[in-house]
Amino acid sequence: MRKVLLSTTALVAAGLLVTSVAYADDEEMMEGPVTVGVAGYTTGAIGFASDGDDSTRGHAISYVYEIGVSGSTTLDNGITVAVSGQIGRSAGADEGMDEIHTTLSGSFGSLRLGRTESAAFNTTLAAPGYGIGGMLGVNYYWFSTGGGGVNTYSGLGAEDALKVVYTTPNFNGLTVGMSYAPEDADTNFTGRDATNGLGGHTAVGMSYSTEFMGGGSLSLSAAYETANDETGGDDPSAMKFGVNIGIDQISFGGSMFDVDGGATQYDVGASWSEGATELGLQYANNDAGNASMAAGHLTYTLGPGILVGAQIAAIAADGTDDVTQFMLGTAVFF
């Protein structure tokens, strides 16, 4: 027994020595300690709707949030290593881990691994004119009685499936991203079922931005994604395009999401800002069910990261009553 205890003590001591050496080597490689930060947002709104349905209440409250914790450090070779995780809640959904991933970035661009959005999602441009910091509007169905009829941020499969994403450095305003997810789910290494749902999700996205006329801006985006239907159906594919133009206090543009052999969604919008006040108008349509939504927004910034706003919208879709909606909400970004 004494020999066993001595052997165990020696192993522990050796482990501590190796750990100390490893930490010392790490400290020499790092410029400083890991920097940890917390960021996120909360958004809440009360809405009133008229849809002619006696079985539904004419008002409701919706609240969503996302809280992210991140840590990063830069090595002597210039590579930055970052870890980020977000916990969030969408309307009607339980709290849970939304995303978590590790990113290596440097002069080569960035390489990300974990639960994160695809390259197609990352380059998506939507129509300007949304309310309270981007949390209202035609694309944000959790604050709409439209039930998610229009969403040009959509993609093929689960956006937070485990994947690897590479993004090039910025070349005079142009960046290109590529991503690959073996499974359409958050699975571990044992989850390699090649007969269930979508697999081999591949996406490519491009974004470009430039300035003109001494104060104007132009942003363009394009993306393509495809996946394997492992149930024996046709392999899906989709394309995205978007454009935003800003001139002084006015911004306008739109985007389109088209699924090969499926629905086409698009949005258009414009916004005008003066000091702390912003006005916006948007319209969106989805071929599936001929769903459409028009919305007007007024947002006022009370202080850094603190916004209040209102939205009035009209929503229509085949087989349902038309809806008129009014919302008052607030958003806090931190």
C-alpha positions as a printed NumPy array, in Angstrom:
array([[  0.   ,   0.   ,   0.   ],
       [  2.796,   2.408,   0.876],
       [  4.405,   1.779,  -2.522],
       [  1.075,   2.524,  -4.236],
       [  0.728,   5.779,  -2.294],
       [  4.277,   6.817,  -3.139],
       [  3.724,   6.003,  -6.793],
       [  0.492,   7.996,  -6.831],
       [  2.21 ,  10.94 ,  -5.13 ],
       [  5.001,  10.832,  -7.691],
       [  2.507,  10.818, -10.563],
       [  0.643,  13.794,  -9.093],
       [  3.908,  15.674,  -8.587],
       [  4.994,  14.902, -12.133],
       [  1.618,  16.052, -13.43 ],
       [  1.89 ,  19.318, -11.525],
       [  5.389,  19.837, -12.902],
       [  4.263,  19.209, -16.472],
       [  1.252,  21.495, -15.98 ],
       [  3.451,  24.254, -14.582],
       [  5.806,  23.986, -17.546],
       [  2.862,  24.049, -19.96 ],
       [  1.437,  27.152, -18.296],
       [  4.847,  28.802, -18.39 ],
       [  5.141,  28.069, -22.104],
       [  1.655,  29.436, -22.679],
       [  2.468,  32.611, -20.799],
       [  5.541,  33.152, -22.95 ],
       [  3.447,  32.754, -26.114],
       [  0.697,  35.152, -25.05 ],
       [  0.902,  38.907, -25.053],
       [ -1.353,  39.061, -22.005],
       [ -4.057,  37.2  , -20.093],
       [ -7.239,  36.079, -21.762],
       [ -9.654,  38.985, -22.061],
       [-13.209,  38.065, -21.079],
       [-16.277,  40.078, -22.017],
       [-20.063,  39.933, -21.719],
       [-22.432,  41.383, -24.318],
       [-25.981,  40.923, -25.467],
       [-29.409,  42.448, -25.834],
       [-32.936,  42.295, -24.479],
       [-36.019,  43.234, -26.459],
       [-39.614,  43.381, -25.288],
       [-42.82 ,  44.609, -26.877],
       [-46.545,  44.685, -26.283],
       [-48.666,  44.231, -29.368],
       [-52.275,  44.708, -30.39 ],
       [-53.742,  42.902, -33.375],
       [-57.046,  42.748, -35.204],
       [-57.569,  39.603, -37.261],
       [-61.279,  38.816, -36.973],
       [-60.631,  35.597, -35.031],
       [-62.722,  35.363, -31.849],
       [-60.584,  32.483, -30.555],
       [-57.432,  34.641, -30.243],
       [-56.661,  37.423, -27.778],
       [-56.274,  40.866, -29.286],
       [-53.056,  41.669, -27.426],
       [-49.891,  39.931, -26.207],
       [-46.388,  40.566, -24.833],
       [-43.285,  39.14 , -26.447],
       [-39.748,  39.171, -25.024],
       [-36.468,  37.806, -26.384],
       [-32.882,  38.074, -25.258],
       [-29.372,  36.877, -25.964],
       [-26.415,  36.99 , -23.593],
       [-22.95 ,  36.164, -24.867],
       [-19.736,  35.44 , -22.973],
       [-16.472,  35.561, -24.876],
       [-12.769,  35.288, -24.183],
       [ -9.798,  35.992, -26.418],
       [ -6.046,  36.363, -26.448],
       [ -3.455,  37.189, -29.081],
       [ -0.325,  35.066, -29.417],
       [  3.126,  36.404, -30.256],
       [  2.716,  35.108, -33.806],
       [ -0.251,  37.459, -34.293],
       [ -2.971,  34.811, -34.21 ],
       [ -5.981,  35.671, -32.059],
       [ -7.762,  32.791, -30.34 ],
       [-11.327,  33.494, -29.242],
       [-14.1  ,  31.464, -27.646],
       [-17.7  ,  32.673, -27.658],
       [-20.988,  31.275, -26.443],
       [-24.498,  32.714, -26.461],
       [-27.508,  31.826, -24.374],
       [-30.783,  33.102, -25.731],
       [-34.544,  32.843, -25.784],
       [-36.838,  33.427, -28.729],
       [-40.533,  34.007, -28.244],
       [-42.262,  30.756, -27.36 ],
       [-38.989,  28.826, -26.953],
       [-37.166,  27.661, -23.859],
       [-33.852,  29.096, -22.76 ],
       [-30.796,  27.292, -24.061],
       [-27.343,  27.559, -25.587],
       [-27.766,  29.269, -28.933],
       [-24.218,  29.185, -30.266],
       [-20.775,  28.258, -29.015],
       [-17.617,  28.242, -31.09 ],
       [-13.846,  28.765, -31.209],
       [-12.256,  31.137, -33.728],
       [ -8.671,  31.49 , -34.931],
       [ -8.028,  34.737, -36.8  ],
       [ -5.051,  36.566, -38.253],
       [ -3.621,  37.74 , -41.56 ],
       [ -4.973,  34.541, -43.152],
       [ -8.554,  35.466, -42.296],
       [-10.572,  33.535, -39.724],
       [-11.347,  29.871, -39.066],
       [-14.32 ,  29.035, -36.835],
       [-15.407,  25.665, -35.426],
       [-18.542,  24.904, -33.431],
       [-22.216,  25.775, -33.321],
       [-22.376,  28.834, -35.541],
       [-24.125,  30.265, -38.606],
       [-23.219,  29.303, -42.143],
       [-21.228,  31.434, -44.568],
       [-24.48 ,  32.175, -46.427],
       [-26.165,  33.501, -43.281],
       [-23.139,  35.592, -42.284],
       [-23.257,  37.583, -45.534],
       [-27.031,  38.168, -45.568],
       [-28.162,  41.733, -46.182],
       [-31.749,  42.581, -45.299],
       [-33.845,  45.581, -46.225],
       [-33.21 ,  48.658, -44.045],
       [-36.077,  50.292, -42.206],
       [-36.531,  47.851, -39.31 ],
       [-37.391,  49.149, -35.849],
       [-35.67 ,  49.442, -32.447],
       [-32.189,  48.414, -33.471],
       [-33.226,  45.733, -35.96 ],
       [-35.52 ,  43.786, -33.633],
       [-38.825,  44.65 , -35.306],
       [-39.584,  44.541, -39.005],
       [-40.732,  42.158, -41.694],
       [-37.99 ,  39.569, -41.048],
       [-38.439,  39.227, -37.292],
       [-41.412,  36.932, -36.924],
       [-41.247,  36.59 , -33.141],
       [-42.692,  40.1  , -32.936],
       [-45.26 ,  39.465, -35.643],
       [-48.596,  37.697, -35.764],
       [-47.614,  36.604, -39.263],
       [-46.21 ,  33.361, -37.865],
       [-42.857,  33.554, -39.636],
       [-44.286,  33.82 , -43.136],
       [-41.359,  35.928, -44.392],
       [-37.73 ,  35.607, -43.363],
       [-34.97 ,  36.313, -45.898],
       [-32.411,  35.278, -43.27 ],
       [-33.65 ,  31.705, -43.799],
       [-31.278,  28.974, -44.871],
       [-31.209,  25.291, -45.704],
       [-31.345,  23.316, -42.484],
       [-30.316,  24.323, -38.963],
       [-28.163,  27.445, -38.87 ],
       [-26.578,  26.465, -35.546],
       [-25.569,  22.955, -36.601],
       [-21.971,  22.03 , -35.839],
       [-19.81 ,  23.267, -38.693],
       [-16.49 ,  24.745, -39.772],
       [-16.43 ,  28.232, -41.329],
       [-13.562,  29.994, -43.098],
       [-13.627,  33.703, -43.991],
       [-10.981,  35.417, -46.091],
       [ -9.289,  38.683, -45.107],
       [-10.927,  41.875, -46.325],
       [ -9.612,  42.704, -49.823],
       [-10.562,  46.333, -50.536],
       [-14.045,  45.785, -49.137],
       [-14.522,  42.222, -50.42 ],
       [-14.73 ,  39.164, -48.156],
       [-15.604,  35.589, -49.06 ],
       [-16.742,  32.889, -46.651],
       [-17.106,  29.111, -46.932],
       [-18.711,  26.684, -44.484],
       [-19.431,  22.961, -44.146],
       [-21.674,  21.022, -41.747],
       [-21.671,  17.205, -41.902],
       [-25.083,  16.946, -40.209],
       [-28.119,  19.185, -40.045],
       [-28.041,  19.073, -36.248],
       [-25.996,  19.665, -33.131],
       [-24.586,  16.128, -32.848],
       [-21.4  ,  14.617, -31.485],
       [-19.014,  12.323, -33.344],
       [-21.3  ,   9.325, -32.892],
       [-24.156,  11.095, -34.68 ],
       [-23.105,  10.107, -38.193],
       [-26.414,   8.759, -39.5  ],
       [-26.291,   9.227, -43.275],
       [-29.944,   8.263, -43.844],
       [-31.781,  10.828, -41.722],
       [-32.569,  14.333, -42.937],
       [-30.018,  16.652, -44.526],
       [-26.26 ,  16.173, -44.536],
       [-23.199,  17.661, -46.168],
       [-24.47 ,  21.247, -45.926],
       [-22.082,  23.464, -47.905],
       [-22.344,  27.246, -48.243],
       [-20.38 ,  30.045, -49.915],
       [-21.03 ,  33.717, -49.22 ],
       [-19.606,  36.985, -50.542],
       [-19.96 ,  40.528, -49.238],
       [-18.635,  43.806, -50.615],
       [-18.818,  47.338, -49.263],
       [-17.431,  50.664, -50.423],
       [-17.952,  54.382, -49.949],
       [-18.775,  56.981, -52.598],
       [-19.698,  60.649, -52.971],
       [-17.87 ,  61.56 , -49.778],
       [-20.558,  60.156, -47.498],
       [-22.469,  57.498, -49.366],
       [-22.058,  53.748, -48.959],
       [-22.805,  50.663, -51.051],
       [-23.037,  47.103, -49.699],
       [-23.625,  43.982, -51.799],
       [-24.016,  40.337, -50.859],
       [-24.459,  37.029, -52.649],
       [-24.535,  33.466, -51.35 ],
       [-25.129,  29.898, -52.486],
       [-25.797,  26.836, -50.353],
       [-26.608,  23.21 , -50.959],
       [-27.109,  20.006, -48.978],
       [-27.635,  16.284, -49.462],
       [-31.123,  14.889, -48.872],
       [-30.238,  11.632, -47.16 ],
       [-33.844,  10.417, -47.193],
       [-33.726,   9.883, -50.965],
       [-35.338,  13.136, -52.089],
       [-33.917,  15.813, -54.361],
       [-30.885,  17.63 , -52.98 ],
       [-31.943,  21.204, -52.038],
       [-30.049,  24.326, -53.006],
       [-30.654,  28.037, -52.51 ],
       [-29.294,  31.445, -53.5  ],
       [-29.303,  34.822, -51.761],
       [-28.734,  38.359, -52.985],
       [-28.841,  41.694, -51.196],
       [-28.046,  45.363, -51.663],
       [-28.011,  48.354, -49.295],
       [-27.312,  51.951, -50.323],
       [-26.819,  54.834, -47.931],
       [-26.766,  58.515, -48.879],
       [-26.519,  60.985, -46.027],
       [-29.51 ,  60.295, -43.739],
       [-31.315,  57.921, -46.116],
       [-30.773,  54.187, -46.567],
       [-32.628,  51.879, -48.948],
       [-32.276,  48.405, -50.433],
       [-33.549,  44.869, -50.272],
       [-32.731,  41.179, -50.428],
       [-33.947,  37.907, -51.922],
       [-33.8  ,  34.263, -50.804],
       [-34.694,  31.669, -53.439],
       [-34.892,  27.897, -52.888],
       [-34.436,  25.831, -56.048],
       [-37.796,  24.225, -56.739],
       [-39.312,  25.962, -53.719],
       [-40.392,  29.356, -52.462],
       [-38.897,  32.756, -53.195],
       [-38.824,  35.396, -50.47 ],
       [-37.851,  39.034, -50.818],
       [-37.899,  42.279, -48.849],
       [-37.456,  45.957, -49.726],
       [-37.199,  48.93 , -47.409],
       [-35.954,  52.416, -46.669],
       [-35.088,  54.447, -43.582],
       [-34.491,  58.087, -42.693],
       [-32.675,  59.253, -39.565],
       [-32.271,  62.628, -37.902],
       [-30.399,  62.751, -34.608],
       [-31.932,  60.222, -32.229],
       [-35.002,  59.632, -34.425],
       [-35.359,  57.085, -37.213],
       [-38.292,  56.339, -39.525],
       [-38.539,  53.217, -41.642],
       [-40.789,  51.492, -44.173],
       [-40.582,  47.843, -45.273],
       [-42.397,  45.319, -47.422],
       [-41.774,  41.58 , -47.765],
       [-43.347,  38.657, -49.607],
       [-43.061,  34.865, -49.538],
       [-44.328,  32.729, -52.426],
       [-45.217,  29.991, -49.951],
       [-48.812,  30.769, -49.048],
       [-48.505,  34.167, -50.731],
       [-47.595,  35.631, -47.334],
       [-46.84 ,  39.347, -47.27 ],
       [-46.174,  42.028, -44.69 ],
       [-45.884,  45.824, -44.854],
       [-44.595,  47.719, -41.834],
       [-43.788,  51.25 , -40.732],
       [-41.437,  51.999, -37.834],
       [-40.539,  54.869, -35.553],
       [-37.492,  54.492, -33.278],
       [-36.034,  56.904, -30.751],
       [-32.655,  56.452, -29.053],
       [-32.889,  57.42 , -25.382],
       [-29.17 ,  56.882, -24.82 ],
       [-26.279,  54.658, -25.928],
       [-27.735,  51.199, -26.528],
       [-31.224,  52.104, -25.211],
       [-34.024,  52.409, -27.764],
       [-37.804,  52.672, -27.783],
       [-40.02 ,  52.319, -30.798],
       [-43.361,  51.594, -32.384],
       [-44.494,  49.562, -35.37 ],
       [-47.703,  49.438, -37.362],
       [-48.047,  46.57 , -39.822],
       [-50.451,  44.845, -42.19 ],
       [-50.078,  41.089, -42.734],
       [-51.824,  38.843, -45.255],
       [-51.573,  35.207, -46.377],
       [-53.717,  32.74 , -48.286],
       [-56.204,  30.892, -46.119],
       [-55.972,  33.286, -43.167],
       [-57.64 ,  36.533, -42.146],
       [-55.765,  39.741, -42.836],
       [-54.079,  41.165, -39.734],
       [-53.515,  44.759, -38.653],
       [-50.937,  45.055, -35.887],
       [-49.598,  47.802, -33.621],
       [-46.598,  47.307, -31.306],
       [-44.729,  49.335, -28.693],
       [-41.336,  48.054, -27.611],
       [-37.916,  48.726, -26.205],
       [-34.456,  47.276, -26.757],
       [-31.321,  47.423, -24.623],
       [-27.939,  46.49 , -26.094],
       [-24.987,  45.957, -23.75 ]])
